[in-house]
Short mmCIF file of C-alpha atoms and ligand atoms in Angstrom, two decimals:
data_model
loop_
_atom_site.label_atom_id
_atom_site.label_comp_id
_atom_site.label_asym_id
_atom_site.label_seq_id
_atom_site.Cartn_x
_atom_site.Cartn_y
_atom_site.Cartn_z
CA MET A 97 0.04 -1.54 19.89
CA SER A 98 -2.84 -3.41 21.33
CA PRO A 99 -2.34 -6.97 22.80
CA VAL A 100 -4.01 -9.79 20.89
CA THR A 101 -5.86 -12.07 23.19
CA GLU A 102 -7.80 -15.19 22.29
CA ARG A 103 -10.49 -14.07 19.89
CA THR A 104 -11.53 -10.95 22.03
CA PRO A 105 -14.54 -9.63 20.29
CA VAL A 106 -13.99 -6.02 19.35
CA HIS A 107 -17.03 -3.79 19.59
CA LEU A 108 -17.71 -2.20 16.30
CA PRO A 109 -18.76 1.50 16.51
CA SER A 110 -21.47 3.08 14.46
CA GLY A 111 -20.35 3.42 10.92
CA VAL A 112 -18.52 0.13 10.80
CA SER A 113 -19.89 -3.31 10.06
CA LEU A 114 -18.34 -6.69 9.51
CA GLU A 115 -19.55 -8.11 6.11
CA GLN A 116 -18.59 -10.46 3.35
CA VAL A 117 -17.04 -8.72 0.51
CA ASN A 118 -16.05 -10.70 -2.51
CA GLY A 119 -16.41 -13.91 -0.40
CA THR A 120 -14.23 -12.83 2.53
CA GLU A 121 -14.58 -10.94 5.74
CA ALA A 122 -14.28 -7.22 5.51
CA LEU A 123 -14.90 -4.16 7.63
CA VAL A 124 -17.19 -1.78 5.75
CA ILE A 125 -16.94 1.81 6.87
CA ASP A 126 -19.75 4.20 6.05
CA THR A 127 -19.67 7.59 7.76
CA PRO A 128 -20.54 11.13 6.66
CA ALA A 129 -16.74 11.65 5.96
CA ALA A 130 -16.02 8.63 3.83
CA ARG A 131 -16.84 5.10 2.71
CA ALA A 132 -14.17 2.36 2.79
CA VAL A 133 -13.74 -1.41 2.79
CA LEU A 134 -10.97 -3.13 4.78
CA HIS A 135 -10.36 -6.88 4.33
CA LEU A 136 -9.20 -8.77 7.27
CA ASP A 137 -7.00 -10.86 4.90
CA GLY A 138 -3.80 -8.87 4.72
CA ALA A 139 -5.44 -5.93 6.59
CA HIS A 140 -6.02 -4.83 3.10
CA LEU A 141 -7.85 -1.60 2.31
CA THR A 142 -9.52 -2.05 -1.05
CA SER A 143 -11.52 1.13 -1.14
CA TRP A 144 -11.55 4.66 0.19
CA THR A 145 -13.94 7.19 -1.08
CA PRO A 146 -13.90 10.51 0.81
CA ALA A 147 -17.41 12.33 0.90
CA GLY A 148 -18.09 14.17 -2.45
CA GLU A 149 -15.07 12.48 -4.20
CA GLN A 150 -14.63 9.54 -6.57
CA GLU A 151 -12.98 6.28 -5.43
CA VAL A 152 -9.32 6.96 -4.56
CA LEU A 153 -7.96 3.33 -4.63
CA TRP A 154 -7.83 1.22 -7.74
CA LEU A 155 -8.94 -2.54 -7.47
CA SER A 156 -8.82 -5.07 -10.06
CA GLU A 157 -12.04 -6.71 -11.06
CA LEU A 158 -10.17 -9.95 -11.60
CA SER A 159 -8.49 -9.90 -8.14
CA GLU A 160 -8.44 -13.20 -6.19
CA TYR A 161 -9.61 -13.39 -2.61
CA GLY A 162 -9.00 -15.66 0.27
CA ASP A 163 -6.80 -18.72 0.74
CA GLY A 164 -3.60 -16.71 1.04
CA ALA A 165 -4.22 -14.84 -2.17
CA ALA A 166 -2.63 -11.29 -2.55
CA ILE A 167 -5.52 -8.95 -3.45
CA ARG A 168 -4.64 -6.90 -6.62
CA GLY A 169 -5.35 -3.24 -5.87
CA GLY A 170 -6.06 -1.14 -2.78
CA ILE A 171 -3.21 -0.85 -0.34
CA PRO A 172 -1.30 -4.27 0.00
CA LEU A 173 0.83 -4.25 3.14
CA VAL A 174 4.25 -5.46 2.14
CA GLY A 175 6.85 -6.90 4.45
CA PRO A 176 9.03 -8.15 6.01
CA TRP A 177 10.80 -8.03 2.78
CA PHE A 178 10.13 -6.05 -0.50
CA GLY A 179 9.93 -7.77 -3.92
CA PRO A 180 12.23 -10.85 -3.90
CA GLY A 181 14.04 -9.48 -0.79
CA ARG A 182 17.53 -8.07 -0.73
CA SER A 183 19.15 -11.47 -1.37
CA GLY A 184 16.84 -11.85 -4.31
CA ASP A 185 15.74 -15.40 -3.40
CA LYS A 186 12.76 -15.08 -1.05
CA PRO A 187 10.09 -17.69 -1.66
CA VAL A 188 7.19 -15.32 -1.58
CA LYS A 189 7.23 -11.99 -3.42
CA HIS A 190 6.69 -8.92 -1.16
CA GLY A 191 6.75 -10.93 2.05
CA TRP A 192 4.07 -13.01 3.77
CA ILE A 193 2.06 -10.44 5.76
CA ARG A 194 -0.36 -9.76 2.93
CA ASN A 195 -1.17 -13.50 2.66
CA HIS A 196 -2.62 -14.04 6.14
CA PRO A 197 -5.92 -13.05 7.93
CA TRP A 198 -5.34 -10.33 10.50
CA GLU A 199 -7.19 -9.80 13.72
CA LEU A 200 -9.06 -6.65 14.51
CA THR A 201 -7.73 -5.30 17.92
CA GLU A 202 -9.47 -1.87 18.19
CA ALA A 203 -12.16 0.01 16.51
CA SER A 204 -13.47 3.45 17.22
CA PHE A 205 -15.25 6.39 15.75
CA ASP A 206 -14.95 9.97 17.14
CA GLY A 207 -17.79 11.40 14.96
CA LYS A 208 -15.27 12.34 12.26
CA ASP A 209 -12.74 9.59 11.65
CA VAL A 210 -13.01 5.71 12.12
CA VAL A 211 -9.75 4.25 13.60
CA LEU A 212 -9.12 0.51 13.12
CA GLU A 213 -6.23 -1.46 14.46
CA LEU A 214 -5.28 -5.00 13.35
CA ALA A 215 -2.59 -7.36 14.29
CA LEU A 216 -0.86 -10.34 12.82
CA VAL A 217 0.85 -12.66 15.30
CA ASP A 218 2.14 -16.23 15.26
CA ALA A 219 2.40 -16.15 11.42
CA ASP A 220 6.07 -15.82 10.81
CA PRO A 221 7.05 -18.82 8.73
CA SER A 222 10.70 -18.39 9.73
CA GLY A 223 9.86 -19.09 13.46
CA GLY A 224 11.40 -15.79 14.36
CA GLY A 225 8.12 -14.56 15.73
CA LEU A 226 8.02 -11.32 13.80
CA ARG A 227 4.70 -9.49 14.49
CA ALA A 228 2.83 -6.89 12.33
CA ASP A 229 0.45 -4.27 13.40
CA ALA A 230 -1.55 -1.86 11.28
CA ARG A 231 -3.55 1.23 12.11
CA PHE A 232 -6.01 2.99 9.79
CA ARG A 233 -7.55 6.41 10.30
CA ILE A 234 -10.44 6.67 7.82
CA GLY A 235 -12.27 9.96 7.04
CA ALA A 236 -11.77 13.01 4.82
CA GLU A 237 -8.20 11.94 4.86
CA LEU A 238 -6.71 8.43 5.03
CA SER A 239 -3.78 7.39 7.31
CA VAL A 240 -2.12 4.07 7.31
CA ASP A 241 0.65 3.03 9.65
CA LEU A 242 2.39 -0.43 9.54
CA THR A 243 4.61 -1.61 12.34
CA LEU A 244 6.79 -4.70 12.12
CA THR A 245 8.17 -5.86 15.53
CA ALA A 246 10.94 -8.44 15.76
CA GLY A 247 10.38 -11.47 17.93
CA ALA A 248 13.08 -13.52 19.61
CA GLN A 249 15.28 -13.32 16.70
CA GLU A 250 17.15 -10.39 15.06
CA VAL A 251 15.81 -9.68 11.70
CA GLU A 252 16.44 -7.40 8.69
CA VAL A 253 13.30 -5.94 7.43
CA GLU A 254 11.96 -4.02 4.46
CA ALA A 255 8.31 -2.67 4.31
CA ALA A 256 6.00 -0.84 1.99
CA LEU A 257 2.61 0.38 1.51
CA HIS A 258 2.02 -0.79 -2.11
CA THR A 259 -0.78 1.64 -2.79
CA TYR A 260 -2.78 1.42 -6.13
CA LEU A 261 -4.11 4.89 -6.78
CA ALA A 262 -7.15 5.19 -9.20
CA VAL A 263 -6.41 7.63 -12.00
CA ALA A 264 -8.24 8.60 -15.15
CA ASP A 265 -5.29 7.84 -17.41
CA VAL A 266 -1.88 6.95 -16.31
CA ARG A 267 -0.49 8.33 -19.44
CA GLU A 268 -1.64 11.75 -18.37
CA LEU A 269 -0.06 12.06 -14.92
CA ARG A 270 2.43 14.52 -13.60
CA ILE A 271 3.99 13.20 -10.49
CA HIS A 272 5.52 16.03 -8.34
CA GLY A 273 8.04 15.61 -5.68
CA LEU A 274 10.56 13.33 -7.27
CA GLN A 275 12.46 16.02 -9.23
CA GLY A 276 16.26 15.52 -9.29
CA ALA A 277 16.01 12.31 -7.14
CA ASP A 278 18.10 9.25 -7.49
CA TYR A 279 16.38 6.03 -8.34
CA LEU A 280 17.00 2.32 -9.00
CA ASP A 281 15.37 1.26 -12.26
CA ASN A 282 13.89 -2.06 -11.78
CA THR A 283 13.03 -2.42 -15.50
CA GLN A 284 16.86 -2.13 -16.08
CA GLY A 285 18.15 -4.65 -13.52
CA LEU A 286 18.09 -1.98 -10.82
CA ALA A 287 20.37 0.36 -12.68
CA GLU A 288 21.12 3.64 -11.00
CA ASP A 289 19.47 6.91 -12.53
CA ARG A 290 18.37 10.25 -11.68
CA GLN A 291 15.04 11.99 -12.34
CA GLU A 292 15.19 15.09 -14.36
CA ASP A 293 14.26 18.36 -12.63
CA THR A 294 10.77 18.10 -13.99
CA ALA A 295 7.62 16.23 -12.86
CA LEU A 296 7.58 12.51 -13.68
CA GLU A 297 5.47 11.55 -16.61
CA LEU A 298 4.99 7.96 -17.36
CA THR A 299 5.60 6.84 -20.96
CA GLY A 300 6.28 3.04 -20.62
CA PRO A 301 6.68 0.25 -18.12
CA THR A 302 7.80 1.98 -14.93
CA ASP A 303 9.28 0.21 -11.80
CA ARG A 304 11.53 2.71 -10.01
CA ILE A 305 12.79 2.97 -6.42
CA TYR A 306 13.17 6.63 -5.69
CA SER A 307 15.36 7.81 -2.77
CA VAL A 308 12.54 10.14 -1.64
CA ASN A 309 10.88 10.22 1.69
CA SER A 310 8.84 13.44 1.41
CA GLU A 311 5.47 14.47 0.01
CA VAL A 312 4.57 13.29 -3.51
CA ARG A 313 1.59 14.86 -5.38
CA ILE A 314 0.03 12.76 -8.17
CA GLU A 315 -1.57 15.18 -10.53
CA ASP A 316 -4.28 13.34 -12.46
CA VAL A 317 -4.57 15.65 -15.36
CA ALA A 318 -7.41 13.78 -17.19
CA GLY A 319 -9.19 13.21 -13.78
CA GLY A 320 -8.99 16.89 -12.76
CA ARG A 321 -7.68 16.09 -9.23
CA SER A 322 -4.49 15.44 -7.26
CA ILE A 323 -3.78 12.78 -4.72
CA VAL A 324 -1.24 13.84 -2.23
CA SER A 325 0.86 11.15 -0.38
CA CYS A 326 2.61 12.36 2.76
CA PRO A 327 4.85 9.57 4.04
CA ARG A 328 6.46 9.10 7.44
CA GLY A 329 9.24 6.80 8.60
CA THR A 330 10.07 5.80 5.07
CA ALA A 331 13.25 6.18 2.94
CA LYS A 332 11.98 5.45 -0.56
CA THR A 333 9.05 6.06 -2.91
CA VAL A 334 8.42 3.38 -5.46
CA VAL A 335 6.55 4.14 -8.65
CA TRP A 336 5.14 1.25 -10.65
CA ASN A 337 2.91 0.67 -13.64
CA PRO A 338 3.20 -2.53 -15.81
CA TRP A 339 2.06 -0.94 -19.14
CA PRO A 340 0.40 -3.28 -21.51
CA GLU A 341 3.24 -5.65 -22.14
CA LEU A 342 3.60 -6.73 -18.58
CA ALA A 343 -0.25 -6.36 -17.68
CA ALA A 344 -1.02 -8.91 -20.26
CA GLY A 345 0.91 -11.55 -18.22
CA MET A 346 -0.97 -10.85 -15.06
CA ALA A 347 -3.98 -13.16 -14.65
CA ASP A 348 -5.57 -11.09 -11.95
CA MET A 349 -5.61 -7.85 -14.01
CA PRO A 350 -7.75 -7.13 -17.09
CA ASP A 351 -5.54 -6.44 -20.04
CA ASP A 352 -6.66 -2.92 -20.51
CA ALA A 353 -6.73 -1.96 -16.80
CA TRP A 354 -3.21 -0.71 -16.59
CA THR A 355 -4.36 2.79 -17.79
CA SER A 356 -6.46 3.17 -14.63
CA PHE A 357 -3.93 3.03 -11.85
CA VAL A 358 -0.43 4.12 -10.63
CA CYS A 359 1.36 2.59 -7.67
CA VAL A 360 3.09 5.21 -5.57
CA GLU A 361 4.53 3.29 -2.69
CA PRO A 362 6.07 4.79 0.52
CA ALA A 363 8.67 2.17 1.58
CA VAL A 364 11.74 1.15 3.47
CA ALA A 365 13.71 -1.02 1.07
CA LYS A 366 16.82 -2.10 -0.56
CA GLU A 367 19.93 -0.42 1.20
CA SER A 368 17.55 1.35 3.62
CA ALA A 369 16.34 -2.08 5.01
CA GLN A 370 16.60 -2.03 8.79
CA VAL A 371 18.07 -4.53 11.15
CA LEU A 372 15.59 -5.08 14.13
CA ARG A 373 16.91 -6.50 17.35
CA SER A 374 14.66 -8.81 19.51
CA GLY A 375 11.64 -6.49 20.30
CA GLY A 376 12.72 -3.75 17.94
CA ALA A 377 10.24 -2.18 15.62
CA LEU A 378 9.90 -0.42 12.35
CA THR A 379 6.86 1.84 11.52
CA ILE A 380 6.12 3.31 8.22
CA GLY A 381 3.09 5.42 7.42
CA VAL A 382 1.35 7.63 5.01
CA THR A 383 -1.54 10.11 4.94
CA TYR A 384 -3.51 10.75 1.81
CA ARG A 385 -5.76 13.67 0.80
CA VAL A 386 -7.45 14.63 -2.44
CA GLU A 387 -7.19 18.12 -3.93
CA ARG A 388 -9.28 19.60 -6.68
O1 LIG B 513 6.49 -2.34 -6.24
C1 LIG B 513 6.68 -2.58 -7.57
C2 LIG B 513 6.60 -4.19 -7.76
O2 LIG B 513 7.67 -4.69 -6.96
C3 LIG B 513 6.88 -4.54 -9.21
O3 LIG B 513 8.05 -4.97 -9.48
C4 LIG B 513 5.59 -5.31 -9.62
O4 LIG B 513 5.91 -6.63 -9.69
C5 LIG B 513 4.68 -5.01 -8.51
O5 LIG B 513 5.35 -4.75 -7.36
C6 LIG B 513 3.57 -6.03 -8.21
O6 LIG B 513 4.01 -7.09 -7.47
P1 LIG B 513 3.01 -8.25 -7.00
O7 LIG B 513 3.84 -9.24 -6.27
O8 LIG B 513 1.88 -7.71 -6.24
O9 LIG B 513 2.57 -8.74 -8.31
#
């Protein structure tokens, strides 16, 4: 973790530039291995396209930007609680770290991958001093790591990488790696259920918190490719798609856009939440690759 000092200008290596994207500051990555866009607001990656591939992250064309808005798409960083929090009464859904501008603390390019580190300090509305750090390794593969570090106060934390994956048709997916796993069904009041011993195929509104912390392969049958999600430091895998009935109520998503994405989210959530003592940290991460 790099210290945050008063507005230390970070040198941007070749292949990285600071630009205005959708009206807000973003780091634009353009290297032989990949193109990507990382907004400083929320340390939010909204695009990753490995060379020779199509866009891997879905982004809503109706997303809001700036002024604390949560960008709809890409990889929202979620914490220090998930959804409405374990008590169900948190004022902001999915925590506050995605609603603040982060500061770039490190940037490098080794000729293959760009590595970017960002930090969010002095933003904890509870006064507890929780800090967040994120690290992105962007190239032919994409790695994202999120660290939450407790300040002076002990705190219970949840965290997630709420990744929106671009797919040709969500109704034609086979999601491997969840077979036989227990899950909480958030479309049924968090009822306990178990995945059959087959790949998951989505057939309706889906919002499940699987007790899975290992590799998941999203086979995009119509798109002719698979996206492989290799998590670390997690306990759960959340799978979400609103289907048309819920998508229609979301102002920042076109009504017909629900077919074009699936969220597969490495997470520490619900009963796997962790209590961090002062100075204690939780790190979760994921690496993505595309297979044809
Ligand atoms: O991770 C799934 C979920 O918690 C769903 O319940 C759904 O609401 C989704 O996230 C989107 O949340 P957001 O706050 O970004 O609208």
